[in-house]
């Protein structure tokens, strides 16, 4: 008779994601993962695979949540400027509330691993492309409705705004100052009028 698992895989993965998010991939050991998730090393391996597999699963979980959040914000029935201001403001609020200054898990993965880990790089490209496509579709509709300038293609605007958002997650680690982040957001969103 097969034994049933005596733990919640989703909760264990959420805890692993938190540990990787806090410390990064390299600084997290399998022993720490096991202790943090409450699993034995053998249960961790049997459920998720090796440390790299656990990391990829955690990255996928974060990507899915972040993409869903962006999709929900962009589908709100309000003017695009208001939507984007709210998106930047929500991000700033989240970054300022995070006393550990973890920033963005996806951005942290890009900085730490993307240049030398093809699986991480591929997942991040897919993730940023997915978000950019959502943004571009919303911006295209806004341009068609006369809400914003048509000087730039929606895809170019989306690319610029996407990395403007992620730059805030970098800035907060060096300049944990709300006013600086808000000024940067205002300058970034000014592209809508150019």
PDB file of C-alpha atoms in Angstrom:
ATOM      1  CA  UNK A   1       0.000   0.000   0.000  1.00  0.00           C
ATOM      2  CA  UNK A   2       1.396   3.396  -0.977  1.00  0.00           C
ATOM      3  CA  UNK A   3       2.079   5.823   1.844  1.00  0.00           C
ATOM      4  CA  UNK A   4       0.313   9.167   1.724  1.00  0.00           C
ATOM      5  CA  UNK A   5       2.323  12.323   2.155  1.00  0.00           C
ATOM      6  CA  UNK A   6       1.943  13.849   5.589  1.00  0.00           C
ATOM      7  CA  UNK A   7       2.620  17.413   4.447  1.00  0.00           C
ATOM      8  CA  UNK A   8       1.179  20.099   2.222  1.00  0.00           C
ATOM      9  CA  UNK A   9       3.338  20.383  -0.915  1.00  0.00           C
ATOM     10  CA  UNK A  10       2.008  23.845  -1.696  1.00  0.00           C
ATOM     11  CA  UNK A  11       2.898  25.130   1.758  1.00  0.00           C
ATOM     12  CA  UNK A  12       6.336  23.523   1.618  1.00  0.00           C
ATOM     13  CA  UNK A  13       6.977  25.161  -1.763  1.00  0.00           C
ATOM     14  CA  UNK A  14       5.783  28.527  -0.449  1.00  0.00           C
ATOM     15  CA  UNK A  15       8.220  28.239   2.437  1.00  0.00           C
ATOM     16  CA  UNK A  16      11.062  27.234   0.090  1.00  0.00           C
ATOM     17  CA  UNK A  17      10.242  30.215  -2.130  1.00  0.00           C
ATOM     18  CA  UNK A  18      10.426  32.503   0.897  1.00  0.00           C
ATOM     19  CA  UNK A  19      13.836  31.160   1.847  1.00  0.00           C
ATOM     20  CA  UNK A  20      15.229  31.524  -1.684  1.00  0.00           C
ATOM     21  CA  UNK A  21      13.678  34.981  -1.925  1.00  0.00           C
ATOM     22  CA  UNK A  22      15.317  36.037   1.323  1.00  0.00           C
ATOM     23  CA  UNK A  23      18.772  34.529   0.773  1.00  0.00           C
ATOM     24  CA  UNK A  24      19.101  33.739  -2.921  1.00  0.00           C
ATOM     25  CA  UNK A  25      19.924  30.452  -4.580  1.00  0.00           C
ATOM     26  CA  UNK A  26      23.620  30.159  -3.778  1.00  0.00           C
ATOM     27  CA  UNK A  27      23.295  31.116  -0.107  1.00  0.00           C
ATOM     28  CA  UNK A  28      20.527  28.572   0.541  1.00  0.00           C
ATOM     29  CA  UNK A  29      21.587  25.050   1.448  1.00  0.00           C
ATOM     30  CA  UNK A  30      19.554  21.866   1.143  1.00  0.00           C
ATOM     31  CA  UNK A  31      19.811  21.511   4.920  1.00  0.00           C
ATOM     32  CA  UNK A  32      18.250  24.975   5.350  1.00  0.00           C
ATOM     33  CA  UNK A  33      15.546  24.149   2.824  1.00  0.00           C
ATOM     34  CA  UNK A  34      14.673  20.973   4.698  1.00  0.00           C
ATOM     35  CA  UNK A  35      14.581  22.770   8.048  1.00  0.00           C
ATOM     36  CA  UNK A  36      12.610  25.734   6.678  1.00  0.00           C
ATOM     37  CA  UNK A  37      10.017  23.567   4.932  1.00  0.00           C
ATOM     38  CA  UNK A  38       9.805  21.080   7.792  1.00  0.00           C
ATOM     39  CA  UNK A  39      10.689  18.200   5.469  1.00  0.00           C
ATOM     40  CA  UNK A  40      13.480  15.705   5.641  1.00  0.00           C
ATOM     41  CA  UNK A  41      16.045  15.941   2.848  1.00  0.00           C
ATOM     42  CA  UNK A  42      14.721  12.675   1.424  1.00  0.00           C
ATOM     43  CA  UNK A  43      11.122  13.977   1.382  1.00  0.00           C
ATOM     44  CA  UNK A  44      12.310  17.204  -0.216  1.00  0.00           C
ATOM     45  CA  UNK A  45      14.134  15.272  -2.959  1.00  0.00           C
ATOM     46  CA  UNK A  46      11.288  12.808  -3.450  1.00  0.00           C
ATOM     47  CA  UNK A  47       8.733  15.597  -3.830  1.00  0.00           C
ATOM     48  CA  UNK A  48      10.581  18.299  -5.726  1.00  0.00           C
ATOM     49  CA  UNK A  49      13.935  16.899  -6.855  1.00  0.00           C
ATOM     50  CA  UNK A  50      17.275  18.489  -6.110  1.00  0.00           C
ATOM     51  CA  UNK A  51      17.894  22.046  -4.898  1.00  0.00           C
ATOM     52  CA  UNK A  52      17.811  23.404  -8.448  1.00  0.00           C
ATOM     53  CA  UNK A  53      14.454  21.727  -9.085  1.00  0.00           C
ATOM     54  CA  UNK A  54      13.051  23.217  -5.874  1.00  0.00           C
ATOM     55  CA  UNK A  55      14.289  26.638  -6.972  1.00  0.00           C
ATOM     56  CA  UNK A  56      12.710  26.303 -10.419  1.00  0.00           C
ATOM     57  CA  UNK A  57       9.407  25.245  -8.841  1.00  0.00           C
ATOM     58  CA  UNK A  58       9.564  28.242  -6.481  1.00  0.00           C
ATOM     59  CA  UNK A  59      10.345  30.560  -9.395  1.00  0.00           C
ATOM     60  CA  UNK A  60       7.414  29.136 -11.370  1.00  0.00           C
ATOM     61  CA  UNK A  61       5.103  29.659  -8.412  1.00  0.00           C
ATOM     62  CA  UNK A  62       6.190  33.291  -8.035  1.00  0.00           C
ATOM     63  CA  UNK A  63       5.909  33.890 -11.791  1.00  0.00           C
ATOM     64  CA  UNK A  64       2.349  32.553 -11.853  1.00  0.00           C
ATOM     65  CA  UNK A  65       1.286  34.750  -8.942  1.00  0.00           C
ATOM     66  CA  UNK A  66       2.964  37.850 -10.384  1.00  0.00           C
ATOM     67  CA  UNK A  67       1.445  37.299 -13.837  1.00  0.00           C
ATOM     68  CA  UNK A  68      -2.026  36.828 -12.368  1.00  0.00           C
ATOM     69  CA  UNK A  69      -1.631  40.010 -10.330  1.00  0.00           C
ATOM     70  CA  UNK A  70      -0.623  42.004 -13.413  1.00  0.00           C
ATOM     71  CA  UNK A  71      -3.491  40.489 -15.410  1.00  0.00           C
ATOM     72  CA  UNK A  72      -5.983  41.507 -12.720  1.00  0.00           C
ATOM     73  CA  UNK A  73      -4.657  45.065 -12.447  1.00  0.00           C
ATOM     74  CA  UNK A  74      -4.629  45.609 -16.198  1.00  0.00           C
ATOM     75  CA  UNK A  75      -8.155  44.248 -16.671  1.00  0.00           C
ATOM     76  CA  UNK A  76      -9.673  46.789 -14.267  1.00  0.00           C
ATOM     77  CA  UNK A  77     -12.178  49.015 -16.095  1.00  0.00           C
ATOM     78  CA  UNK A  78     -10.453  52.357 -15.598  1.00  0.00           C
ATOM     79  CA  UNK A  79      -8.290  54.707 -17.682  1.00  0.00           C
ATOM     80  CA  UNK A  80      -4.842  53.347 -18.483  1.00  0.00           C
ATOM     81  CA  UNK A  81      -2.987  56.182 -16.717  1.00  0.00           C
ATOM     82  CA  UNK A  82      -4.927  55.504 -13.534  1.00  0.00           C
ATOM     83  CA  UNK A  83      -4.295  51.775 -13.906  1.00  0.00           C
ATOM     84  CA  UNK A  84      -0.551  52.230 -14.369  1.00  0.00           C
ATOM     85  CA  UNK A  85      -0.269  54.782 -11.557  1.00  0.00           C
ATOM     86  CA  UNK A  86      -2.016  52.282  -9.290  1.00  0.00           C
ATOM     87  CA  UNK A  87       0.323  49.503 -10.456  1.00  0.00           C
ATOM     88  CA  UNK A  88       3.410  51.587  -9.661  1.00  0.00           C
ATOM     89  CA  UNK A  89       1.928  52.793  -6.341  1.00  0.00           C
ATOM     90  CA  UNK A  90       1.029  49.239  -5.271  1.00  0.00           C
ATOM     91  CA  UNK A  91       4.544  48.085  -6.079  1.00  0.00           C
ATOM     92  CA  UNK A  92       6.075  50.952  -4.108  1.00  0.00           C
ATOM     93  CA  UNK A  93       3.819  50.182  -1.140  1.00  0.00           C
ATOM     94  CA  UNK A  94       4.826  46.526  -1.293  1.00  0.00           C
ATOM     95  CA  UNK A  95       8.527  47.325  -1.549  1.00  0.00           C
ATOM     96  CA  UNK A  96       8.405  49.788   1.333  1.00  0.00           C
ATOM     97  CA  UNK A  97       6.472  47.331   3.522  1.00  0.00           C
ATOM     98  CA  UNK A  98       9.137  44.646   2.952  1.00  0.00           C
ATOM     99  CA  UNK A  99      11.609  45.416   5.701  1.00  0.00           C
ATOM    100  CA  UNK A 100      13.950  42.708   4.462  1.00  0.00           C
ATOM    101  CA  UNK A 101      14.135  44.514   1.121  1.00  0.00           C
ATOM    102  CA  UNK A 102      13.803  41.293  -0.798  1.00  0.00           C
ATOM    103  CA  UNK A 103      12.632  43.122  -3.918  1.00  0.00           C
ATOM    104  CA  UNK A 104      11.248  40.994  -6.720  1.00  0.00           C
ATOM    105  CA  UNK A 105      11.941  37.261  -6.763  1.00  0.00           C
ATOM    106  CA  UNK A 106      12.068  37.300 -10.565  1.00  0.00           C
ATOM    107  CA  UNK A 107      14.447  40.244 -10.654  1.00  0.00           C
ATOM    108  CA  UNK A 108      16.632  38.629  -7.995  1.00  0.00           C
ATOM    109  CA  UNK A 109      16.713  35.446 -10.092  1.00  0.00           C
ATOM    110  CA  UNK A 110      17.745  37.468 -13.147  1.00  0.00           C
ATOM    111  CA  UNK A 111      20.580  39.162 -11.280  1.00  0.00           C
ATOM    112  CA  UNK A 112      21.858  36.054  -9.516  1.00  0.00           C
ATOM    113  CA  UNK A 113      21.386  33.277 -12.051  1.00  0.00           C
ATOM    114  CA  UNK A 114      20.123  34.241 -15.515  1.00  0.00           C
ATOM    115  CA  UNK A 115      23.557  34.793 -17.046  1.00  0.00           C
ATOM    116  CA  UNK A 116      24.720  31.270 -16.170  1.00  0.00           C
ATOM    117  CA  UNK A 117      21.589  29.144 -15.824  1.00  0.00           C
ATOM    118  CA  UNK A 118      19.759  28.539 -19.096  1.00  0.00           C
ATOM    119  CA  UNK A 119      16.637  27.153 -17.411  1.00  0.00           C
ATOM    120  CA  UNK A 120      16.258  30.203 -15.184  1.00  0.00           C
ATOM    121  CA  UNK A 121      16.965  32.543 -18.113  1.00  0.00           C
ATOM    122  CA  UNK A 122      14.344  30.819 -20.287  1.00  0.00           C
ATOM    123  CA  UNK A 123      11.711  31.023 -17.565  1.00  0.00           C
ATOM    124  CA  UNK A 124      12.458  34.706 -16.974  1.00  0.00           C
ATOM    125  CA  UNK A 125      12.309  35.536 -20.696  1.00  0.00           C
ATOM    126  CA  UNK A 126       8.942  33.816 -20.927  1.00  0.00           C
ATOM    127  CA  UNK A 127       7.743  35.618 -17.813  1.00  0.00           C
ATOM    128  CA  UNK A 128       8.826  39.093 -18.896  1.00  0.00           C
ATOM    129  CA  UNK A 129       7.444  38.446 -22.397  1.00  0.00           C
ATOM    130  CA  UNK A 130       4.082  37.415 -20.929  1.00  0.00           C
ATOM    131  CA  UNK A 131       3.855  40.566 -18.816  1.00  0.00           C
ATOM    132  CA  UNK A 132       5.018  42.735 -21.714  1.00  0.00           C
ATOM    133  CA  UNK A 133       2.289  41.254 -23.943  1.00  0.00           C
ATOM    134  CA  UNK A 134      -0.380  42.029 -21.344  1.00  0.00           C
ATOM    135  CA  UNK A 135       0.897  45.584 -21.023  1.00  0.00           C
ATOM    136  CA  UNK A 136       1.159  46.037 -24.793  1.00  0.00           C
ATOM    137  CA  UNK A 137      -2.424  44.882 -25.327  1.00  0.00           C
ATOM    138  CA  UNK A 138      -3.713  47.333 -22.701  1.00  0.00           C
ATOM    139  CA  UNK A 139      -1.588  50.168 -24.129  1.00  0.00           C
ATOM    140  CA  UNK A 140      -2.741  49.409 -27.674  1.00  0.00           C
ATOM    141  CA  UNK A 141      -6.360  49.730 -26.572  1.00  0.00           C
ATOM    142  CA  UNK A 142      -5.549  52.991 -24.770  1.00  0.00           C
ATOM    143  CA  UNK A 143      -3.896  54.377 -27.897  1.00  0.00           C
ATOM    144  CA  UNK A 144      -6.871  53.372 -30.038  1.00  0.00           C
ATOM    145  CA  UNK A 145      -9.171  55.153 -27.578  1.00  0.00           C
ATOM    146  CA  UNK A 146      -7.043  58.311 -27.636  1.00  0.00           C
ATOM    147  CA  UNK A 147      -6.038  57.993 -23.968  1.00  0.00           C
ATOM    148  CA  UNK A 148      -2.299  58.165 -24.597  1.00  0.00           C
ATOM    149  CA  UNK A 149       0.160  59.273 -27.258  1.00  0.00           C
ATOM    150  CA  UNK A 150       0.696  57.074 -30.304  1.00  0.00           C
ATOM    151  CA  UNK A 151       4.310  58.236 -30.712  1.00  0.00           C
ATOM    152  CA  UNK A 152       5.647  54.874 -29.559  1.00  0.00           C
ATOM    153  CA  UNK A 153       4.523  51.388 -30.491  1.00  0.00           C
ATOM    154  CA  UNK A 154       2.610  49.614 -27.702  1.00  0.00           C
ATOM    155  CA  UNK A 155       5.273  46.902 -27.473  1.00  0.00           C
ATOM    156  CA  UNK A 156       8.043  49.487 -27.015  1.00  0.00           C
ATOM    157  CA  UNK A 157       6.038  51.324 -24.344  1.00  0.00           C
ATOM    158  CA  UNK A 158       5.290  48.045 -22.591  1.00  0.00           C
ATOM    159  CA  UNK A 159       8.966  47.089 -22.598  1.00  0.00           C
ATOM    160  CA  UNK A 160       9.960  50.463 -21.153  1.00  0.00           C
ATOM    161  CA  UNK A 161       7.261  50.401 -18.460  1.00  0.00           C
ATOM    162  CA  UNK A 162       7.983  46.787 -17.540  1.00  0.00           C
ATOM    163  CA  UNK A 163      11.601  47.494 -16.807  1.00  0.00           C
ATOM    164  CA  UNK A 164      10.639  50.754 -15.117  1.00  0.00           C
ATOM    165  CA  UNK A 165       8.616  48.695 -12.659  1.00  0.00           C
ATOM    166  CA  UNK A 166      11.465  46.271 -12.063  1.00  0.00           C
ATOM    167  CA  UNK A 167      13.968  49.087 -11.624  1.00  0.00           C
ATOM    168  CA  UNK A 168      12.033  50.177  -8.523  1.00  0.00           C
ATOM    169  CA  UNK A 169      12.732  46.763  -6.969  1.00  0.00           C
ATOM    170  CA  UNK A 170      16.430  47.407  -7.539  1.00  0.00           C
ATOM    171  CA  UNK A 171      16.347  51.024  -6.367  1.00  0.00           C
ATOM    172  CA  UNK A 172      14.700  50.188  -3.060  1.00  0.00           C
ATOM    173  CA  UNK A 173      17.690  48.073  -2.054  1.00  0.00           C
ATOM    174  CA  UNK A 174      20.006  51.082  -2.401  1.00  0.00           C
ATOM    175  CA  UNK A 175      17.601  53.974  -1.822  1.00  0.00           C
ATOM    176  CA  UNK A 176      14.833  52.738   0.512  1.00  0.00           C
ATOM    177  CA  UNK A 177      13.084  56.085   0.245  1.00  0.00           C
ATOM    178  CA  UNK A 178       9.430  56.327  -0.787  1.00  0.00           C
ATOM    179  CA  UNK A 179       9.771  59.837  -2.217  1.00  0.00           C
ATOM    180  CA  UNK A 180      12.610  58.767  -4.539  1.00  0.00           C
ATOM    181  CA  UNK A 181      10.638  55.755  -5.739  1.00  0.00           C
ATOM    182  CA  UNK A 182       7.548  57.882  -6.344  1.00  0.00           C
ATOM    183  CA  UNK A 183       9.510  60.494  -8.320  1.00  0.00           C
ATOM    184  CA  UNK A 184      10.996  57.728 -10.455  1.00  0.00           C
ATOM    185  CA  UNK A 185       7.508  56.310 -11.082  1.00  0.00           C
ATOM    186  CA  UNK A 186       6.209  59.725 -12.187  1.00  0.00           C
ATOM    187  CA  UNK A 187       9.146  60.166 -14.571  1.00  0.00           C
ATOM    188  CA  UNK A 188       8.707  56.663 -15.956  1.00  0.00           C
ATOM    189  CA  UNK A 189       4.973  57.171 -16.591  1.00  0.00           C
ATOM    190  CA  UNK A 190       5.666  60.480 -18.364  1.00  0.00           C
ATOM    191  CA  UNK A 191       6.514  58.372 -21.436  1.00  0.00           C
ATOM    192  CA  UNK A 192       2.769  58.006 -21.994  1.00  0.00           C
ATOM    193  CA  UNK A 193       2.655  61.660 -23.087  1.00  0.00           C
ATOM    194  CA  UNK A 194       5.761  61.634 -25.305  1.00  0.00           C
TER     195      UNK A 194
END
